[in-house]
Short mmCIF file of C-alpha atoms in Angstrom, two decimals:
data_model
loop_
_atom_site.label_atom_id
_atom_site.label_comp_id
_atom_site.label_asym_id
_atom_site.label_seq_id
_atom_site.Cartn_x
_atom_site.Cartn_y
_atom_site.Cartn_z
CA UNK V 176 -0.03 0.18 -0.18
CA UNK V 177 2.12 2.72 -1.49
CA UNK V 178 -0.42 5.46 -0.66
CA UNK V 179 -0.82 4.69 3.38
CA UNK V 180 3.59 5.03 3.07
CA UNK V 181 3.35 7.93 1.89
CA UNK V 182 0.94 8.74 4.41
CA UNK V 183 3.02 7.81 7.14
CA UNK V 184 5.83 10.32 5.46
CA UNK V 185 2.63 12.83 6.02
CA UNK V 186 2.80 13.73 2.78
CA UNK V 187 -0.98 16.01 2.37
CA UNK V 188 -1.64 14.40 -1.08
CA UNK V 189 -1.97 10.59 0.20
CA UNK V 190 -3.64 11.85 3.63
CA UNK V 191 -6.30 13.55 0.86
CA UNK V 192 -7.00 10.42 -0.70
CA UNK V 193 -7.33 8.43 2.23
CA UNK V 194 -9.88 10.69 3.63
CA UNK V 195 -11.94 10.53 1.01
CA UNK V 196 -11.27 7.01 0.08
CA UNK V 197 -12.75 6.33 3.70
CA UNK V 198 -15.67 8.87 3.52
CA UNK V 199 -17.01 7.57 1.13
CA UNK V 200 -16.47 4.25 2.47
CA UNK V 201 -14.69 2.31 -0.49
CA UNK V 202 -13.86 -0.94 -0.68
CA UNK V 203 -10.92 -2.61 1.77
CA UNK V 204 -11.72 1.96 4.13
CA UNK V 205 -12.06 -0.77 6.95
CA UNK V 206 -8.69 -2.41 6.88
CA UNK V 207 -7.22 1.22 6.18
CA UNK V 208 -8.81 2.83 8.77
CA UNK V 209 -7.64 0.09 10.97
CA UNK V 210 -3.64 0.76 10.28
CA UNK V 211 -4.34 4.21 10.84
CA UNK V 212 -6.01 3.54 13.78
CA UNK V 213 -2.62 2.04 14.91
CA UNK V 214 -0.50 4.86 13.89
CA UNK V 215 0.52 6.96 17.05
CA UNK V 216 -1.96 9.85 17.90
CA UNK V 217 -3.15 12.64 20.60
CA UNK V 218 -4.53 15.12 19.05
CA UNK V 219 -6.87 17.01 20.69
CA UNK V 220 -10.42 17.33 19.26
CA UNK V 221 -12.38 20.75 19.07
CA UNK V 222 -15.89 21.73 17.86
CA UNK V 223 -17.27 24.95 16.91
CA UNK V 224 -20.89 25.39 16.01
CA UNK V 225 -23.06 27.96 16.38
CA UNK V 226 -26.18 29.55 14.31
CA UNK V 227 -25.84 29.82 9.95
CA UNK V 228 -23.73 33.34 9.70
CA UNK V 229 -22.68 33.53 13.29
CA UNK V 230 -18.92 34.05 11.98
CA UNK V 231 -16.91 30.15 12.70
CA UNK V 232 -15.21 29.96 9.48
CA UNK V 233 -13.76 33.32 10.36
CA UNK V 234 -12.93 32.67 13.99
CA UNK V 235 -11.98 29.56 12.77
CA UNK V 236 -9.11 31.07 10.94
CA UNK V 237 -8.23 33.56 13.43
CA UNK V 238 -7.91 30.72 16.19
CA UNK V 239 -5.94 28.17 13.61
CA UNK V 240 -3.82 31.13 12.88
CA UNK V 241 -2.51 31.78 16.46
CA UNK V 242 -1.80 28.20 16.88
CA UNK V 243 0.49 27.82 13.85
CA UNK V 244 2.27 30.48 14.84
CA UNK V 245 2.81 28.05 18.25
CA UNK V 246 4.58 25.27 16.28
CA UNK V 247 0.86 23.43 16.70
CA UNK V 248 -0.20 21.01 13.45
CA UNK V 249 -3.74 21.72 12.64
CA UNK V 250 -6.87 19.75 10.83
CA UNK V 251 -9.65 20.59 10.58
CA UNK V 252 -13.14 19.79 8.75
CA UNK V 253 -15.31 21.85 7.60
CA UNK V 254 -18.95 20.72 7.23
CA UNK V 255 -21.65 22.23 5.14
CA UNK V 256 -24.59 20.60 4.36
CA UNK V 257 -25.59 18.90 1.08
CA UNK V 258 -29.43 19.46 -0.88
CA UNK V 259 -31.34 16.53 0.77
CA UNK V 260 -33.50 16.57 -3.39
CA UNK V 261 -30.46 17.57 -5.21
CA UNK V 262 -27.31 15.98 -3.11
CA UNK V 263 -25.60 18.81 -3.99
CA UNK V 264 -23.72 20.98 -1.75
CA UNK V 265 -21.61 24.22 -1.67
CA UNK V 266 -18.83 23.80 0.49
CA UNK V 267 -17.65 27.61 1.51
CA UNK V 268 -15.75 27.83 4.55
CA UNK V 269 -13.19 28.21 2.57
CA UNK V 270 -13.24 30.97 1.67
CA UNK V 271 -13.39 32.71 5.30
CA UNK V 272 -10.43 30.64 6.02
CA UNK V 273 -7.86 32.47 3.15
CA UNK V 274 -5.04 32.93 6.52
CA UNK V 275 -4.60 29.15 6.38
CA UNK V 276 -4.30 28.48 3.00
CA UNK V 277 -0.47 27.53 1.38
CA UNK V 278 0.37 26.52 5.40
CA UNK V 279 2.66 23.23 5.98
CA UNK V 280 1.13 22.82 9.40
CA UNK V 281 -2.90 22.79 8.32
CA UNK V 282 -4.68 20.86 6.46
CA UNK V 283 -8.75 21.44 5.57
CA UNK V 284 -11.10 19.30 4.68
CA UNK V 285 -14.23 20.77 3.82
CA UNK V 286 -17.51 17.40 3.96
CA UNK V 287 -20.60 18.08 3.05
CA UNK V 288 -23.27 16.76 5.46
CA UNK V 289 -24.92 13.82 2.61
CA UNK V 290 -28.15 13.80 4.19
CA UNK V 291 -29.11 12.16 7.42
CA UNK V 292 -28.68 8.40 6.65
CA UNK V 293 -25.80 9.46 4.53
CA UNK V 294 -23.92 8.59 7.68
CA UNK V 295 -22.03 11.86 8.63
CA UNK V 296 -21.63 11.69 12.29
CA UNK V 297 -19.16 7.87 11.62
CA UNK V 298 -17.77 9.41 8.40
CA UNK V 299 -16.60 12.80 10.79
CA UNK V 300 -15.31 10.69 13.31
CA UNK V 301 -13.38 8.47 11.14
CA UNK V 302 -11.74 11.49 9.36
CA UNK V 303 -10.94 13.10 12.87
CA UNK V 304 -8.65 9.80 13.74
CA UNK V 305 -7.24 10.04 10.19
CA UNK V 306 -6.33 13.19 10.93
CA UNK V 307 -5.17 12.86 14.15
CA UNK V 308 -3.13 9.58 12.91
CA UNK V 309 -1.40 11.92 10.40
CA UNK V 310 0.37 13.85 13.67
CA UNK V 311 -2.29 16.76 14.05
CA UNK V 312 -1.99 18.43 17.26
CA UNK V 313 -5.45 20.05 16.86
CA UNK V 314 -8.52 18.35 14.97
CA UNK V 315 -11.29 21.28 14.52
CA UNK V 316 -14.68 19.98 13.64
CA UNK V 317 -16.53 23.33 12.30
CA UNK V 318 -20.17 22.35 12.07
CA UNK V 319 -23.56 24.26 11.80
CA UNK V 320 -25.64 23.64 15.17
CA UNK V 321 -28.74 22.26 13.47
CA UNK V 322 -29.98 18.65 13.68
CA UNK V 323 -29.67 16.14 15.55
CA UNK V 324 -26.73 14.81 13.44
CA UNK V 325 -24.62 17.93 13.52
CA UNK V 326 -24.98 17.86 17.87
CA UNK V 327 -23.61 14.18 18.14
CA UNK V 328 -20.49 15.47 16.22
CA UNK V 329 -19.54 17.83 18.15
CA UNK V 330 -20.88 16.56 21.00
CA UNK V 331 -17.61 13.63 20.17
CA UNK V 332 -15.52 16.77 20.32
CA UNK V 333 -13.27 17.06 23.31
CA UNK V 334 -14.11 21.12 23.92
CA UNK V 335 -17.33 22.04 22.56
CA UNK V 336 -17.46 26.33 21.64
CA UNK V 337 -20.59 27.40 20.76
CA UNK V 338 -21.05 31.12 18.34
CA UNK V 339 -23.80 33.26 18.83
CA UNK V 340 -24.50 36.86 17.74
CA UNK V 341 -25.73 39.37 18.84
CA UNK V 342 -28.64 38.81 16.91
CA UNK V 343 -28.98 35.38 18.64
CA UNK V 344 -31.92 36.00 20.83
CA UNK V 345 -33.17 37.19 23.94
CA UNK V 346 -32.75 35.26 27.05
CA UNK V 347 -35.16 32.62 26.33
CA UNK V 348 -33.21 32.00 23.56
CA UNK V 349 -30.33 31.07 25.71
CA UNK V 350 -32.87 29.04 27.73
CA UNK V 351 -34.08 26.67 24.95
CA UNK V 352 -32.42 23.09 25.38
CA UNK V 353 -30.11 21.68 22.58
CA UNK V 354 -27.23 23.51 20.78
CA UNK V 355 -27.02 25.35 24.81
CA UNK V 356 -26.54 22.93 26.80
CA UNK V 357 -23.22 20.77 24.95
CA UNK V 358 -21.05 24.61 25.28
CA UNK V 359 -18.14 24.32 26.87
CA UNK V 360 -17.24 27.63 26.10
CA UNK V 361 -19.53 30.40 24.46
CA UNK V 362 -18.73 32.27 22.29
CA UNK V 363 -20.53 36.15 21.79
CA UNK V 364 -18.97 36.46 17.64
CA UNK V 365 -19.19 40.53 16.35
CA UNK V 366 -19.14 41.84 19.90
CA UNK V 367 -18.86 45.50 17.94
CA UNK V 368 -22.41 44.55 16.85
CA UNK V 369 -25.14 46.26 19.67
CA UNK V 370 -26.68 43.97 22.13
CA UNK V 371 -23.27 41.75 22.03
CA UNK V 372 -22.43 42.73 25.98
CA UNK V 373 -26.06 42.24 27.27
CA UNK V 374 -25.85 38.42 25.13
CA UNK V 375 -22.33 38.45 26.79
CA UNK V 376 -24.10 39.13 30.48
CA UNK V 377 -27.16 36.57 29.86
CA UNK V 378 -25.07 34.08 29.20
CA UNK V 379 -22.47 34.75 32.38
CA UNK V 380 -25.28 34.40 34.58
CA UNK V 381 -27.01 31.55 32.61
CA UNK V 382 -23.62 29.60 33.25
CA UNK V 383 -23.26 30.60 36.59
CA UNK V 384 -27.01 29.25 37.76
CA UNK V 385 -26.11 26.03 35.34
CA UNK V 386 -22.49 25.10 37.52
CA UNK V 387 -23.12 22.64 40.04
CA UNK V 388 -20.55 21.46 42.25
CA UNK V 389 -19.03 18.68 40.16
CA UNK V 390 -19.36 20.66 36.42
CA UNK V 391 -16.76 21.65 34.61
CA UNK V 392 -16.92 25.60 34.45
CA UNK V 393 -18.23 26.89 31.57
CA UNK V 394 -16.95 30.52 29.97
CA UNK V 395 -18.60 32.92 27.38
CA UNK V 396 -16.16 35.01 25.78
CA UNK V 397 -16.46 38.28 23.17
CA UNK V 398 -14.50 37.82 19.88
CA UNK V 399 -14.23 39.82 16.72
CA UNK V 400 -13.71 37.56 14.29
CA UNK V 401 -12.71 40.23 11.27
CA UNK V 402 -9.82 42.17 13.41
CA UNK V 403 -8.82 39.54 16.19
CA UNK V 404 -10.37 40.83 18.69
CA UNK V 405 -10.86 39.11 21.80
CA UNK V 406 -9.40 35.97 20.43
CA UNK V 407 -6.69 35.59 22.72
CA UNK V 408 -9.17 34.89 25.40
CA UNK V 409 -11.07 32.08 23.17
CA UNK V 410 -7.99 30.26 22.64
CA UNK V 411 -7.47 31.20 26.38
CA UNK V 412 -10.81 29.82 27.48
CA UNK V 413 -10.16 26.98 24.89
CA UNK V 414 -6.86 25.66 26.61
CA UNK V 415 -8.30 26.31 30.56
CA UNK V 416 -10.94 24.06 29.53
CA UNK V 417 -8.41 21.60 28.27
CA UNK V 418 -6.27 22.04 31.18
CA UNK V 419 -9.11 21.43 33.68
CA UNK V 420 -10.83 18.21 32.23
CA UNK V 421 -7.07 16.61 31.35
CA UNK V 422 -6.42 16.74 35.39
CA UNK V 423 -9.38 16.27 36.35
CA UNK V 424 -10.05 13.05 34.92
CA UNK V 425 -13.20 14.54 32.65
CA UNK V 426 -11.48 13.99 30.05
CA UNK V 427 -11.13 10.05 29.96
CA UNK V 428 -14.67 9.98 31.12
CA UNK V 429 -15.78 11.27 28.24
CA UNK V 430 -14.03 9.73 25.70
CA UNK V 431 -14.46 6.55 27.78
CA UNK V 432 -18.58 7.43 27.12
CA UNK V 433 -18.21 7.92 23.48
CA UNK V 434 -16.75 5.40 22.47
CA UNK V 435 -19.36 2.81 24.17
CA UNK V 436 -21.72 5.53 21.68
CA UNK V 437 -19.83 4.91 18.89
CA UNK V 438 -20.00 0.59 18.96
CA UNK V 439 -24.37 1.36 20.02
CA UNK V 440 -23.75 3.41 17.02
CA UNK V 441 -22.15 1.25 14.74
CA UNK V 442 -24.49 -1.43 15.58
CA UNK V 443 -27.72 0.37 15.18
CA UNK V 444 -26.56 1.56 11.92
CA UNK V 445 -26.20 -1.76 10.88
CA UNK V 446 -29.25 -3.49 12.39
CA UNK V 447 -31.15 -0.18 10.68
CA UNK V 448 -29.76 -1.36 7.29
CA UNK V 449 -30.51 -4.72 7.73
CA UNK V 450 -34.10 -3.84 9.08
CA UNK V 451 -35.20 -1.81 5.98
CA UNK V 452 -33.29 -4.08 4.12
CA UNK V 453 -35.29 -6.93 4.72
CA UNK V 454 -38.32 -6.40 6.83
CA UNK V 455 -40.89 -7.67 4.53
CA UNK V 456 -38.69 -11.27 4.59
CA UNK V 457 -42.29 -13.18 4.38
CA UNK V 458 -44.22 -10.89 2.56
CA UNK V 459 -46.07 -9.04 5.70
CA UNK V 460 -44.97 -5.94 5.83
CA UNK V 461 -46.45 -5.54 2.47
CA UNK V 462 -49.58 -7.05 3.99
CA UNK V 463 -49.58 -5.57 7.18
CA UNK V 464 -48.78 -1.98 5.23
CA UNK V 465 -52.67 -2.09 2.93
CA UNK V 466 -54.53 -3.30 6.81
CA UNK V 467 -53.13 -0.22 8.27
CA UNK V 468 -54.42 1.68 4.50
CA UNK V 469 -57.68 -0.62 4.98
CA UNK V 470 -58.06 0.96 8.96
CA UNK V 471 -58.14 -3.05 9.68
CA UNK V 472 -54.86 -2.10 12.18
CA UNK V 473 -54.19 0.73 13.64
CA UNK V 474 -50.22 1.79 13.48
CA UNK V 475 -49.15 0.17 17.00
CA UNK V 476 -50.79 -2.68 16.08
CA UNK V 477 -49.25 -3.20 12.87
CA UNK V 478 -45.57 -2.80 14.47
CA UNK V 479 -46.10 -4.88 16.94
CA UNK V 480 -47.31 -7.51 14.14
CA UNK V 481 -43.62 -6.97 12.29
CA UNK V 482 -41.88 -6.28 15.49
CA UNK V 483 -42.90 -9.52 16.64
CA UNK V 484 -42.07 -11.28 13.00
CA UNK V 485 -38.89 -9.96 12.23
CA UNK V 486 -36.93 -10.23 16.44
CA UNK V 487 -38.75 -14.30 16.28
CA UNK V 488 -37.78 -15.04 13.02
CA UNK I 14 -23.45 3.31 -4.95
CA UNK I 15 -21.27 5.87 -7.51
CA UNK I 16 -19.11 8.42 -5.29
CA UNK I 17 -19.93 12.14 -5.09
CA UNK I 18 -18.52 14.35 -7.74
CA UNK I 19 -16.58 16.85 -5.74
CA UNK I 20 -15.28 19.96 -7.76
CA UNK I 21 -12.98 22.88 -6.38
CA UNK I 22 -14.54 26.56 -8.23
CA UNK I 23 -11.62 29.38 -7.80
CA UNK I 24 -11.55 33.00 -8.94
CA UNK I 25 -7.26 33.59 -9.92
CA UNK I 26 -5.68 36.71 -9.82
CA UNK I 27 -6.46 40.18 -9.16
CA UNK I 28 -9.82 39.71 -10.52
CA UNK I 29 -13.46 40.46 -9.01
CA UNK I 30 -16.06 39.91 -11.43
CA UNK I 31 -17.89 36.50 -9.69
CA UNK I 32 -21.28 36.50 -11.05
CA UNK I 33 -20.30 34.25 -13.38
CA UNK I 34 -18.77 31.29 -11.25
CA UNK I 35 -21.69 31.22 -8.78
CA UNK I 36 -23.71 30.90 -11.01
CA UNK I 37 -21.53 27.77 -12.17
CA UNK I 38 -21.39 26.94 -8.36
CA UNK I 39 -25.20 26.76 -8.47
CA UNK I 40 -25.52 24.74 -11.73
CA UNK I 41 -22.82 22.36 -10.31
CA UNK I 42 -24.48 22.30 -6.70
CA UNK I 43 -28.42 21.97 -8.83
CA UNK I 44 -26.50 18.94 -9.71
CA UNK I 45 -25.28 17.04 -7.40
CA UNK I 46 -22.19 17.37 -7.21
CA UNK I 47 -20.24 18.56 -3.99
CA UNK I 48 -18.64 22.26 -4.57
CA UNK I 49 -15.48 23.70 -3.17
CA UNK I 50 -15.58 27.93 -3.58
CA UNK I 51 -12.61 29.03 -2.52
CA UNK I 52 -13.39 33.01 -3.43
CA UNK I 53 -11.59 35.60 -5.02
CA UNK I 54 -8.30 36.34 -5.61
CA UNK I 55 -6.61 33.42 -5.64
CA UNK I 56 -3.24 32.27 -6.50
CA UNK I 57 -2.34 29.09 -8.56
CA UNK I 58 -0.13 27.99 -5.20
CA UNK I 59 -3.44 28.99 -3.31
CA UNK I 60 -5.75 26.84 -5.56
CA UNK I 61 -3.37 24.14 -5.91
CA UNK I 62 -2.62 23.50 -2.62
CA UNK I 63 -6.70 23.61 -1.84
CA UNK I 64 -7.57 21.04 -4.53
CA UNK I 65 -4.76 19.04 -3.16
CA UNK I 66 -6.01 19.13 0.54
CA UNK I 67 -10.21 18.55 -0.40
CA UNK I 68 -9.06 15.95 -3.19
CA UNK I 69 -11.38 16.88 -5.89
CA UNK I 70 -11.90 15.92 -9.25
CA UNK I 71 -12.07 19.14 -11.23
CA UNK I 72 -11.13 22.25 -10.61
CA UNK I 73 -13.20 24.88 -12.44
CA UNK I 74 -10.68 28.58 -12.59
CA UNK I 75 -12.04 31.57 -13.80
CA UNK I 76 -10.10 34.37 -14.79
CA UNK I 77 -11.58 37.56 -16.70
CA UNK I 78 -8.84 39.35 -15.94
CA UNK I 79 -6.75 39.05 -19.16
CA UNK I 80 -4.34 37.13 -17.22
CA UNK I 81 -5.22 33.80 -18.56
CA UNK I 82 -2.28 32.92 -20.62
CA UNK I 83 0.07 33.61 -17.42
CA UNK I 84 -2.24 31.71 -15.09
CA UNK I 85 -3.90 28.90 -16.41
CA UNK I 86 -0.32 27.16 -17.03
CA UNK I 87 0.71 28.14 -13.92
CA UNK I 88 -2.11 26.03 -11.99
CA UNK I 89 -1.60 23.47 -14.55
CA UNK I 90 2.50 23.09 -13.96
CA UNK I 91 2.29 23.32 -9.94
CA UNK I 92 -0.95 20.75 -10.51
CA UNK I 93 1.77 18.20 -12.22
CA UNK I 94 4.39 19.14 -9.72
CA UNK I 95 2.47 17.93 -6.67
CA UNK I 96 1.05 15.18 -7.86
CA UNK I 97 -2.21 16.42 -9.41
CA UNK I 98 -1.85 15.63 -11.93
CA UNK I 99 -4.74 13.47 -12.31
CA UNK I 100 -6.99 16.37 -11.78
CA UNK I 101 -9.07 17.97 -14.60
CA UNK I 102 -8.41 21.22 -15.28
CA UNK I 103 -11.09 23.72 -16.90
CA UNK I 104 -12.24 27.02 -16.92
CA UNK I 105 -13.82 30.07 -18.71
CA UNK I 106 -13.00 33.78 -19.17
CA UNK I 107 -12.61 35.93 -22.69
CA UNK I 108 -10.35 34.15 -24.57
CA UNK I 109 -9.10 33.36 -28.64
CA UNK I 110 -9.99 29.95 -30.41
CA UNK I 111 -5.46 30.14 -30.19
CA UNK I 112 -5.45 30.31 -27.48
CA UNK I 113 -7.60 28.06 -26.26
CA UNK I 114 -6.14 25.56 -28.41
CA UNK I 115 -2.16 26.23 -26.96
CA UNK I 116 -3.74 25.85 -23.34
CA UNK I 117 -5.52 23.18 -24.55
CA UNK I 118 -1.94 22.22 -25.24
CA UNK I 119 -0.63 22.97 -22.08
CA UNK I 120 -3.14 20.56 -20.19
CA UNK I 121 -6.30 22.82 -19.94
CA UNK I 122 -9.10 20.43 -20.59
CA UNK I 123 -12.06 22.39 -21.80
CA UNK I 124 -12.36 26.30 -21.91
CA UNK I 125 -16.09 28.27 -21.99
CA UNK I 126 -16.81 31.77 -22.98
CA UNK I 127 -19.58 33.64 -22.37
CA UNK I 128 -23.04 32.40 -23.47
CA UNK I 129 -22.31 28.51 -22.39
CA UNK I 130 -25.14 26.88 -21.43
CA UNK I 131 -24.90 26.19 -17.75
CA UNK I 132 -25.70 22.15 -19.01
CA UNK I 133 -23.33 21.74 -21.01
CA UNK I 134 -19.99 22.32 -18.38
CA UNK I 135 -21.97 19.94 -16.33
CA UNK I 136 -22.24 17.30 -18.85
CA UNK I 137 -18.76 17.62 -19.94
CA UNK I 138 -17.63 17.08 -16.58
CA UNK I 139 -19.48 14.16 -15.53
CA UNK I 140 -18.38 12.82 -18.73
CA UNK I 141 -14.84 13.42 -18.21
CA UNK I 142 -14.88 12.24 -13.92
CA UNK I 143 -16.45 9.40 -14.73
CA UNK I 144 -14.02 8.91 -18.01
CA UNK I 145 -10.72 9.16 -15.45
CA UNK I 146 -12.33 7.44 -12.82
CA UNK I 147 -12.56 4.10 -14.93
CA UNK I 148 -9.07 4.77 -15.62
CA UNK I 149 -8.07 4.94 -11.60
CA UNK I 150 -6.80 2.64 -9.78
CA UNK I 151 -8.23 2.42 -6.15
CA UNK I 152 -5.59 2.94 -3.04
#
């Protein structure tokens, strides 16, 4: 496997080709992934998420520039949505990462979400491993914070930054479930805009209320990705979070539960695929569907029948 | 299942006229491609560096500044130097027939002028990528 040898020699073209191979689940991708996973790796994963247009890519640009100036090697995975209708995607995160082009110590890969059933979470995890094995000190995963799949992805990171803007909403928005619950660090970007100080203070008080004795402290910082204001504080907050979870044993605990979740996901994916392919193994699925349509059966009785036949076969 | 076609689109050099390339980007997206758009004022080095990392099937460059005879060969040369010679290089701009022929000799697969239908461009790339992939060996 010459491409693999090139990969070990840290050839970026080989890295790029291996990512394609794994992302597309081509023949032998599992052996390739297993070989990659056996290489030494010790990267730290940072997730950056938030609503569209909040300035995530611009912040990643500023943040990564700082990291490479410190001599670190950084991999970036930038995820944008695929069209559910055509399967096409416009991946535009690179436009905002112009400082990172042509740098030896940076590798940026744009990925399209390829639909909910496209296995984005698994593919992202695999690509993260590949970047890690390539010798990246930091792996940054940037994705829009909408939808369960995207949340799963960033949740699997070691430190999660949720980026908001002054227009993101009022106090009630910050109390809603989901996006706001996965943050290790809140970042109010476009801090020069009206309302930014207010959002920052709302977040600070929310974070304060949420703090329990056992939990790791959450921070809120203000930034201006365009001129770099506050990016040092953001980097510092990430570093602090990393320090706390690394020394307190939290990192190992997190990674342990992530690994369990990965196994569950992998098994679930297989079960779902098998179920979809063979649900009509004895022709009863069609029959029951007709009974449901005609009103002879209700949905849950129909489901009971199929479930019993399928899992007791 | 066949793999998605990934292409990189870029504007090269000192040229801010990006209306055309955005139309092309939308056409490719709607045809089911994964389109990586790098934006304005890219040097050949930046374009090839991005294409390499994104492992695209094709690179499309729009040049409306008059520098096409310099930039296209520079991009092609870098692609060859950086082990990306298998990628298709195509582009758009305002060029004479002679220039298109010469650039063709220098490794630019296809060049389009104003008024070309987006369907024609998409179909060409689909065909060229299928041909390229047929001859490709796996990892």
